Short mmCIF file of C-alpha atoms in Angstrom, two decimals:
data_model
loop_
_atom_site.label_atom_id
_atom_site.label_comp_id
_atom_site.label_asym_id
_atom_site.label_seq_id
_atom_site.Cartn_x
_atom_site.Cartn_y
_atom_site.Cartn_z
CA MET A 1 76.48 92.84 143.00
CA ASN A 2 77.99 89.82 145.98
CA ILE A 3 81.55 88.93 145.27
CA LEU A 4 80.52 85.53 146.26
CA MET A 5 77.92 85.30 144.24
CA LYS A 6 78.23 87.51 141.48
CA ALA A 7 77.78 85.94 138.16
CA PRO A 8 81.26 84.61 137.13
CA PHE A 9 83.40 86.55 133.73
CA TYR A 10 82.99 83.28 131.95
CA SER A 11 79.24 82.89 132.34
CA ARG A 12 78.85 85.96 130.31
CA LEU A 13 79.18 83.91 127.58
CA THR A 14 77.34 82.28 125.21
CA ARG A 15 78.01 78.95 124.54
CA PRO A 16 79.84 78.59 121.37
CA PRO A 17 79.75 76.05 119.38
CA LEU A 18 83.42 74.89 121.52
CA ILE A 19 81.41 73.28 123.76
CA ALA A 20 79.81 70.67 121.11
CA LEU A 21 83.24 70.80 119.37
CA PHE A 22 84.64 68.92 122.06
CA GLY A 23 82.00 67.79 124.34
CA GLY A 24 83.31 64.39 123.65
CA LEU A 25 86.42 64.81 124.71
CA VAL A 26 85.48 66.99 127.40
CA LEU A 27 83.48 64.56 128.71
CA PHE A 28 85.52 61.93 129.03
CA LEU A 29 89.06 64.68 130.73
CA ALA A 30 86.57 65.16 133.15
CA ILE A 31 85.96 62.01 134.32
CA LEU A 32 89.52 62.30 134.52
CA TRP A 33 90.46 64.88 136.60
CA ALA A 34 88.95 66.77 139.30
CA LYS A 35 85.84 68.85 139.22
CA PRO A 36 86.34 72.73 138.98
CA VAL A 37 87.44 74.11 141.80
CA ALA A 38 84.44 75.54 144.29
CA ALA A 39 83.49 79.46 143.69
CA ASN A 40 82.84 80.05 147.49
CA GLU A 41 85.35 78.43 150.20
CA GLN A 42 84.48 78.20 153.92
CA HIS A 43 86.00 80.95 156.00
CA HIS A 44 86.34 80.88 159.23
CA HIS A 45 87.17 84.29 161.50
CA ASP A 46 87.34 85.21 164.78
CA ALA A 47 86.53 88.73 167.25
CA ALA A 48 88.53 89.02 170.87
CA ASP A 49 90.27 91.85 172.97
CA ASP A 50 93.51 92.15 171.23
CA SER A 51 94.96 89.77 173.62
CA ASP A 52 92.13 87.13 172.81
CA GLU A 53 91.12 84.61 169.86
CA HIS A 54 88.64 82.65 168.73
CA GLY A 55 87.34 81.59 165.72
CA HIS A 56 85.00 78.68 164.05
CA THR A 57 84.24 77.36 160.46
CA GLU A 58 80.09 78.68 158.87
CA GLN A 59 78.56 78.07 156.04
CA PRO A 60 78.28 81.33 153.49
CA THR A 61 75.61 83.33 153.95
CA THR A 62 73.61 86.46 151.87
CA GLY A 63 73.59 90.03 153.13
CA PRO A 64 70.55 92.13 152.41
CA HIS A 65 73.03 93.94 149.85
CA GLY A 66 73.61 90.47 148.11
CA GLY A 67 77.18 90.54 149.56
CA ARG A 68 79.05 88.03 152.07
CA LEU A 69 77.48 88.65 155.02
CA PHE A 70 79.56 87.38 158.57
CA THR A 71 78.76 88.67 162.36
CA GLU A 72 80.27 87.81 165.16
CA GLY A 73 77.87 88.97 168.14
CA GLU A 74 76.46 92.01 167.75
CA ILE A 75 78.77 93.28 164.94
CA SER A 76 78.10 92.02 161.45
CA LEU A 77 80.10 92.86 158.11
CA GLU A 78 78.60 92.47 154.65
CA VAL A 79 81.20 92.26 151.71
CA SER A 80 79.86 93.12 148.25
CA ILE A 81 81.19 93.99 144.62
CA ALA A 82 79.57 96.67 142.81
CA GLU A 83 79.71 96.31 138.69
CA ASN A 84 78.58 99.37 137.40
CA THR A 85 81.69 100.89 137.92
CA GLU A 86 85.30 100.17 135.75
CA PRO A 87 87.07 99.23 137.86
CA ALA A 88 84.24 96.99 139.64
CA GLU A 89 84.68 99.02 143.43
CA LEU A 90 84.24 96.74 146.33
CA HIS A 91 81.53 98.13 149.33
CA ALA A 92 80.97 97.06 152.95
CA TRP A 93 78.60 97.44 155.52
CA ILE A 94 79.25 97.08 159.51
CA LEU A 95 76.47 97.31 161.59
CA ARG A 96 76.03 96.97 165.44
CA ASN A 97 72.41 95.71 166.52
CA GLY A 98 71.27 96.43 163.31
CA ASN A 99 72.96 100.05 163.36
CA VAL A 100 75.71 101.54 161.08
CA VAL A 101 78.69 102.08 162.36
CA GLN A 102 80.41 105.54 162.61
CA GLN A 103 84.09 104.61 163.14
CA ALA A 104 86.33 101.69 162.74
CA GLN A 105 89.02 100.48 160.24
CA LEU A 106 88.68 97.95 157.50
CA SER A 107 91.18 96.37 155.43
CA LEU A 108 91.54 93.68 153.09
CA GLN A 109 93.74 91.39 151.21
CA THR A 110 93.12 89.37 147.82
CA THR A 111 96.16 86.85 146.72
CA GLY A 112 95.75 85.27 143.18
CA LEU A 113 96.66 81.95 141.66
CA ASN A 114 99.84 83.43 140.60
CA GLY A 115 100.11 84.68 144.24
CA ALA A 116 99.46 88.82 143.03
CA LYS A 117 98.64 90.26 146.72
CA THR A 118 96.07 93.41 145.85
CA ALA A 119 94.97 95.74 149.70
CA TYR A 120 92.15 97.36 150.15
CA HIS A 121 91.78 99.82 152.31
CA PHE A 122 88.28 101.34 152.73
CA ARG A 123 86.70 104.61 153.73
CA LYS A 124 82.89 105.89 155.30
CA GLN A 125 80.54 106.40 152.06
CA ASP A 126 77.20 108.01 153.06
CA ASP A 127 76.05 104.05 155.48
CA TYR A 128 78.78 101.63 153.54
CA TRP A 129 81.96 102.47 152.96
CA ARG A 130 84.32 101.95 150.15
CA ALA A 131 87.59 100.55 149.03
CA LYS A 132 90.11 103.70 147.75
CA ASN A 133 91.18 101.34 144.97
CA GLY A 134 88.54 99.06 142.58
CA VAL A 135 89.09 95.27 141.54
CA ASP A 136 90.04 93.75 138.52
CA GLU A 137 89.00 90.95 137.09
CA PRO A 138 89.12 87.67 137.36
CA HIS A 139 87.68 87.72 140.59
CA SER A 140 88.35 84.77 141.51
CA PHE A 141 91.38 84.95 144.80
CA ASP A 142 91.98 84.37 148.46
CA ILE A 143 90.49 86.62 150.71
CA SER A 144 91.44 88.45 154.16
CA ALA A 145 90.02 90.92 156.30
CA ASP A 146 90.31 92.87 159.17
CA LEU A 147 88.11 95.37 161.22
CA ARG A 148 89.04 96.92 163.84
CA ILE A 149 86.12 98.31 166.10
CA ASP A 150 86.92 99.91 169.23
CA ASP A 151 89.53 97.96 171.20
CA LYS A 152 87.93 94.91 168.78
CA HIS A 153 90.38 92.64 166.57
CA TYR A 154 87.81 90.48 164.00
CA HIS A 155 88.90 88.30 161.24
CA TRP A 156 87.88 86.47 158.23
CA GLN A 157 89.26 84.62 155.12
CA TRP A 158 86.97 82.71 152.76
CA SER A 159 87.80 81.55 148.87
CA ASN A 160 86.11 83.07 145.71
CA TYR A 161 87.15 81.39 142.74
CA GLU A 162 85.65 82.13 139.19
CA GLY A 163 87.04 80.37 135.86
CA ARG A 164 89.61 78.41 137.92
CA VAL A 165 89.56 75.00 137.29
CA SER A 166 91.85 71.94 139.23
CA ILE A 167 93.89 68.92 137.15
CA PRO A 168 96.45 66.48 138.21
CA ALA A 169 99.60 67.32 137.09
CA ALA A 170 99.59 63.42 135.84
CA ILE A 171 96.06 64.00 133.59
CA ALA A 172 97.75 67.79 132.36
CA ASP A 173 100.85 65.79 131.43
CA LYS A 174 98.72 63.01 129.40
CA VAL A 175 96.54 65.05 128.03
CA GLY A 176 99.55 67.55 126.36
CA ILE A 177 98.35 70.63 128.83
CA LYS A 178 102.45 72.40 128.69
CA THR A 179 103.45 75.49 129.98
CA THR A 180 106.22 78.01 129.53
CA ALA A 181 107.47 81.10 131.59
CA VAL A 182 106.21 84.49 131.10
CA ALA A 183 109.49 86.33 129.06
CA PRO A 184 110.02 89.31 126.72
CA ALA A 185 110.35 88.56 123.39
CA ILE A 186 111.20 90.44 119.56
CA ILE A 187 107.51 91.56 118.44
CA GLU A 188 108.59 91.65 114.92
CA ARG A 189 106.23 93.81 112.46
CA HIS A 190 105.63 92.67 108.89
CA ILE A 191 104.14 94.63 106.22
CA GLN A 192 102.55 91.92 104.04
CA VAL A 193 102.58 91.76 99.86
CA TYR A 194 102.19 89.65 96.99
CA GLY A 195 104.12 88.65 93.44
CA ASN A 196 104.97 85.80 91.88
CA LEU A 197 107.71 83.12 90.92
CA VAL A 198 110.16 83.31 87.50
CA THR A 199 113.47 81.96 86.71
CA PRO A 200 116.34 84.25 87.24
CA PRO A 201 118.35 85.24 84.32
CA ASP A 202 121.37 83.10 85.39
CA GLN A 203 118.87 80.17 85.18
CA GLN A 204 117.95 80.40 81.57
CA SER A 205 119.72 80.03 78.45
CA HIS A 206 119.11 79.86 75.04
CA ILE A 207 121.36 77.25 72.71
CA ARG A 208 121.93 78.25 69.42
CA ALA A 209 123.72 77.07 66.36
CA ARG A 210 127.46 78.26 66.45
CA PHE A 211 127.77 77.90 62.25
CA PRO A 212 124.89 77.59 59.53
CA GLY A 213 124.42 74.22 58.84
CA ILE A 214 122.14 71.05 59.34
CA ILE A 215 120.87 68.98 62.17
CA ARG A 216 122.25 65.95 61.99
CA ARG A 217 121.01 64.97 64.96
CA MET A 218 118.65 65.92 67.98
CA ASN A 219 118.99 63.99 71.29
CA ALA A 220 116.74 66.47 73.66
CA SER A 221 112.79 67.05 73.81
CA THR A 222 110.76 69.65 75.76
CA GLY A 223 110.65 68.04 79.71
CA ASP A 224 113.75 66.25 79.27
CA ARG A 225 116.47 66.73 81.88
CA VAL A 226 119.73 67.53 80.75
CA ALA A 227 123.30 68.07 82.67
CA ASN A 228 125.97 70.14 82.16
CA GLY A 229 127.59 68.81 79.58
CA ASP A 230 125.55 66.26 78.20
CA VAL A 231 125.10 66.67 74.03
CA LEU A 232 122.06 67.95 73.26
CA ALA A 233 122.40 68.19 69.73
CA VAL A 234 124.76 67.46 66.30
CA VAL A 235 125.43 69.67 63.78
CA GLU A 236 126.87 69.86 60.13
CA SER A 237 128.65 72.63 59.64
CA ASN A 238 128.29 73.88 56.15
CA GLN A 239 131.76 75.91 55.58
CA SER A 240 133.79 73.00 56.87
CA LEU A 241 131.55 69.84 56.12
CA GLN A 242 132.30 68.99 59.70
CA THR A 243 129.86 68.42 62.52
CA TYR A 244 129.88 69.29 66.14
CA GLN A 245 128.68 69.04 68.80
CA LEU A 246 125.92 71.59 70.96
CA ARG A 247 126.01 70.68 74.97
CA SER A 248 124.09 71.46 77.72
CA PRO A 249 125.73 74.44 79.76
CA MET A 250 124.15 73.95 83.21
CA GLU A 251 121.78 71.23 85.29
CA ALA A 252 118.72 72.35 83.74
CA ILE A 253 114.86 70.86 81.85
CA VAL A 254 114.34 71.24 77.48
CA GLN A 255 111.27 73.87 78.22
CA ASN A 256 111.36 74.27 74.40
CA ARG A 257 112.64 72.52 71.29
CA HIS A 258 112.53 73.65 68.03
CA GLY A 259 113.71 72.15 64.99
CA ASN A 260 114.84 68.13 63.57
CA ALA A 261 117.02 66.27 61.89
CA GLY A 262 117.26 67.66 58.94
CA GLU A 263 116.27 71.07 59.09
CA ILE A 264 118.45 73.99 58.39
CA THR A 265 119.75 75.64 61.47
CA GLY A 266 119.56 80.01 61.36
CA ASP A 267 120.01 82.84 64.03
CA ALA A 268 116.93 81.22 66.52
CA PRO A 269 117.58 78.92 69.51
CA LEU A 270 116.83 75.16 69.01
CA PHE A 271 116.41 74.71 72.66
CA THR A 272 115.74 76.76 75.73
CA LEU A 273 116.93 75.30 79.08
CA LEU A 274 115.47 76.19 82.34
CA ASN A 275 116.98 75.70 85.65
CA SER A 276 114.36 75.26 88.25
CA GLN A 277 116.44 74.89 91.43
CA GLN A 278 116.65 78.61 92.45
CA LEU A 279 113.68 80.86 91.70
CA TRP A 280 112.99 84.81 92.05
CA ALA A 281 110.07 85.77 93.85
CA GLU A 282 108.96 88.97 92.89
CA LEU A 283 107.21 91.56 95.23
CA LYS A 284 105.06 93.63 94.38
CA ILE A 285 106.01 96.55 96.31
CA PHE A 286 103.13 99.45 95.59
CA PRO A 287 103.88 103.51 96.55
CA SER A 288 102.46 103.08 100.67
CA GLN A 289 104.86 100.79 101.07
CA ARG A 290 108.28 101.17 99.74
CA PHE A 291 109.62 103.57 102.15
CA GLU A 292 109.54 100.84 104.52
CA VAL A 293 111.19 98.86 101.88
CA GLN A 294 115.14 98.05 102.04
CA VAL A 295 116.98 95.48 100.34
CA GLY A 296 118.94 93.63 102.61
CA GLN A 297 115.81 93.19 104.39
CA GLY A 298 114.42 89.50 105.95
CA VAL A 299 111.15 88.15 104.31
CA HIS A 300 108.83 85.10 105.56
CA VAL A 301 107.07 83.58 101.81
CA THR A 302 104.16 80.87 102.03
CA HIS A 303 104.12 78.93 99.22
CA ASN A 304 101.10 75.77 99.25
CA GLY A 305 101.60 76.28 102.56
CA HIS A 306 105.48 76.34 102.74
CA LEU A 307 106.98 78.99 104.36
CA HIS A 308 110.24 79.91 102.85
CA GLU A 309 113.32 82.83 104.55
CA SER A 310 115.23 84.77 102.92
CA THR A 311 115.66 88.34 102.05
CA ILE A 312 115.74 91.42 99.28
CA GLU A 313 118.84 91.09 97.08
CA SER A 314 117.72 94.06 94.47
CA ILE A 315 114.70 96.52 94.82
CA THR A 316 113.74 97.44 90.55
CA PRO A 317 110.80 99.73 88.68
CA ALA A 318 108.64 97.52 87.67
CA ALA A 319 108.34 97.51 83.59
CA MET A 320 105.51 99.63 80.65
CA GLY A 321 105.37 102.08 83.69
CA ARG A 322 103.18 99.89 86.59
CA PRO A 323 102.18 101.76 89.87
CA PHE A 324 104.99 99.27 92.27
CA VAL A 325 108.11 98.29 92.16
CA LEU A 326 109.76 94.68 92.55
CA ALA A 327 111.62 93.30 95.09
CA ARG A 328 113.31 89.94 94.24
CA VAL A 329 113.60 86.99 96.07
CA ILE A 330 116.08 84.28 96.04
CA LEU A 331 114.36 80.90 97.16
CA SER A 332 115.86 77.56 97.03
CA ASN A 333 113.38 75.23 95.26
CA ASP A 334 115.60 72.15 95.75
CA ASP A 335 112.22 70.18 96.28
CA GLY A 336 110.55 71.13 93.01
CA ASP A 337 107.51 72.07 94.56
CA MET A 338 108.10 75.81 93.06
CA ALA A 339 107.28 76.38 89.65
CA PRO A 340 107.54 79.75 87.45
CA GLY A 341 104.26 81.67 87.59
CA ASP A 342 103.21 80.55 91.05
CA MET A 343 101.81 83.42 93.26
CA VAL A 344 103.45 84.17 96.43
CA LYS A 345 102.05 85.99 99.76
CA ALA A 346 105.31 87.00 101.69
CA GLN A 347 105.45 88.96 104.91
CA ILE A 348 108.78 91.10 104.54
CA ASP A 349 110.21 92.30 108.18
CA ALA A 350 109.41 96.28 108.53
CA GLU A 351 110.62 97.08 112.43
CA LYS A 352 112.07 94.40 115.18
CA VAL A 353 110.68 95.70 119.24
CA PRO A 354 112.01 94.04 121.76
CA VAL A 355 109.30 94.36 124.91
CA ASN A 356 108.89 93.30 128.27
CA ILE A 357 106.16 90.60 128.41
CA ALA A 358 105.31 89.23 126.18
CA VAL A 359 102.87 85.97 125.75
CA ASN A 360 103.31 82.43 123.04
CA ASN A 361 100.28 83.21 120.76
CA LYS A 362 99.43 79.59 121.53
CA GLY A 363 97.90 80.37 124.16
CA LEU A 364 95.67 83.28 124.38
CA GLN A 365 92.05 82.35 124.16
CA SER A 366 89.03 84.72 124.27
CA PHE A 367 87.27 83.87 127.00
CA GLY A 368 84.78 86.09 128.73
CA GLY A 369 84.74 89.11 126.46
CA GLY A 370 88.34 89.17 126.21
CA PRO A 371 91.83 88.06 125.64
CA VAL A 372 93.26 85.37 128.32
CA VAL A 373 95.19 82.69 128.85
CA PHE A 374 95.29 80.76 131.32
CA ILE A 375 98.47 80.79 134.45
CA HIS A 376 99.21 78.17 136.51
CA ALA A 377 100.94 77.26 139.69
CA ASP A 378 100.09 73.63 141.21
CA ASN A 379 97.98 72.15 140.08
CA SER A 380 94.91 75.00 139.33
CA TYR A 381 94.71 76.99 136.52
CA GLN A 382 93.31 80.29 136.19
CA ALA A 383 91.26 82.53 133.18
CA GLN A 384 93.49 85.74 133.54
CA PRO A 385 92.23 87.97 131.28
CA LEU A 386 94.85 90.78 129.52
CA LYS A 387 95.53 93.87 127.74
CA LEU A 388 97.67 93.65 124.88
CA GLY A 389 99.35 95.71 122.90
CA ARG A 390 101.78 95.07 119.28
CA SER A 391 101.04 91.41 117.84
CA ASP A 392 103.30 89.76 114.75
CA GLY A 393 101.44 86.84 114.45
CA LYS A 394 103.76 84.53 116.92
CA TYR A 395 104.45 86.77 120.03
CA THR A 396 101.71 89.59 121.76
CA GLU A 397 102.50 91.97 123.78
CA VAL A 398 101.04 92.35 127.28
CA LEU A 399 100.58 95.59 128.50
CA SER A 400 99.10 94.44 132.08
CA GLY A 401 97.35 91.06 133.40
CA ILE A 402 100.30 89.33 133.83
CA LYS A 403 103.54 89.71 135.90
CA PRO A 404 107.29 87.76 134.20
CA GLY A 405 107.70 84.40 135.61
CA ASP A 406 104.01 83.74 135.45
CA LEU A 407 103.70 80.31 133.97
CA TYR A 408 100.46 80.07 131.54
CA VAL A 409 99.53 77.33 129.19
CA VAL A 410 100.93 77.72 125.64
CA GLU A 411 99.89 73.86 124.40
CA ASN A 412 96.24 72.71 124.31
CA SER A 413 94.79 75.47 126.06
CA TYR A 414 91.45 75.23 124.69
CA LEU A 415 91.01 72.28 126.71
CA ILE A 416 90.28 74.71 129.85
CA LYS A 417 88.68 76.71 128.41
CA ALA A 418 86.31 73.47 127.31
CA ASP A 419 86.06 72.44 130.28
CA ILE A 420 86.06 75.37 132.40
CA LEU A 421 82.79 76.38 130.01
CA LYS A 422 80.94 72.69 130.26
CA SER A 423 81.32 73.68 134.68
CA GLY A 424 79.94 77.34 134.74
CA ALA A 425 76.66 76.68 135.26
CA SER A 426 77.07 74.25 138.31
CA HIS A 427 79.44 77.50 140.52
CA GLN A 428 77.43 79.97 142.54
CA HIS A 429 79.38 82.84 143.34
#
């Protein structure tokens, strides 16, 4: 299929709900920014003796094999791409007065938006010529072809763009399209666990009368917040008939009150106090996870949409022979958002792996049946397919597709995707 007339990799998509979702916004943006880069730019060529050069401009022409056709005098060259191989292949037909040329030297060079150049050298196979190396997606590049037959040199240049759009810098800034450079990163592998919040033992207190006697006054009730040193109750001793005070040993909330004025004190607590400014997350670690969990590992605890960072303080067996151990994590609760008994989800740092090439996950889009980022150069944005490796939810390793230093869109990349999809039907490749 023709390198210039083939269906672009993005056109093989079924139009998703994204178009409807962003249709109004994309229509507005389409008015503001330039149209997507034309799929087929005009080309020029020259054919001459080694000492002569000339050329002219003409419209694209389709050859008998569905490829891009060039002619100069008695010589014709047709270039196409075969999609039935992986990767795709470049094929060419070289004719003189309609007859197959047996001896020739043909080479092509493609230049992508990020400046990456790929050379293709052809060898004869049956009645056509086949490039020795395959063509990776996207098939979006500037192309130059050099053909030598006997003592004559033919040269053509043209462009084939797909999945590419041009946006003026001022418009990109206005709609919040931001780019960053491809760089190394640390990929963190996590273990996902669940658990509950509990009050640490040192943050709860049971207040008892020191000596048996009669309760003369109860100053605090259930739910009251008390400060360190506040008088909670006054008791009259049975032995000395003197009164003494029971004071709070910490800042806390009265969870329970047991007793009223005039009652006799015994061994039972009169008050139960809790300080919830600091809580434990008791995380359940099952047998298959134990070998990767240790004291001191970093933990990312999610509660009610908020992320809390901490480390594992201790690991102990669960009570009653349950099939897990408990990893305890200290969490600050100064804002009072958490409460004992709440369920939490946590990610435990299991491994940190440095990778040479990574992208921020905010820049990744699903496009043409696989993951892409939109690389940026000048005022153009190009959908660039990627082969991905490990990911930690924030960064993803890139095995192939881009190189360090390439600029890619990291904020609002969906706008570019939507605009290319919207206008994809009008592209002719």
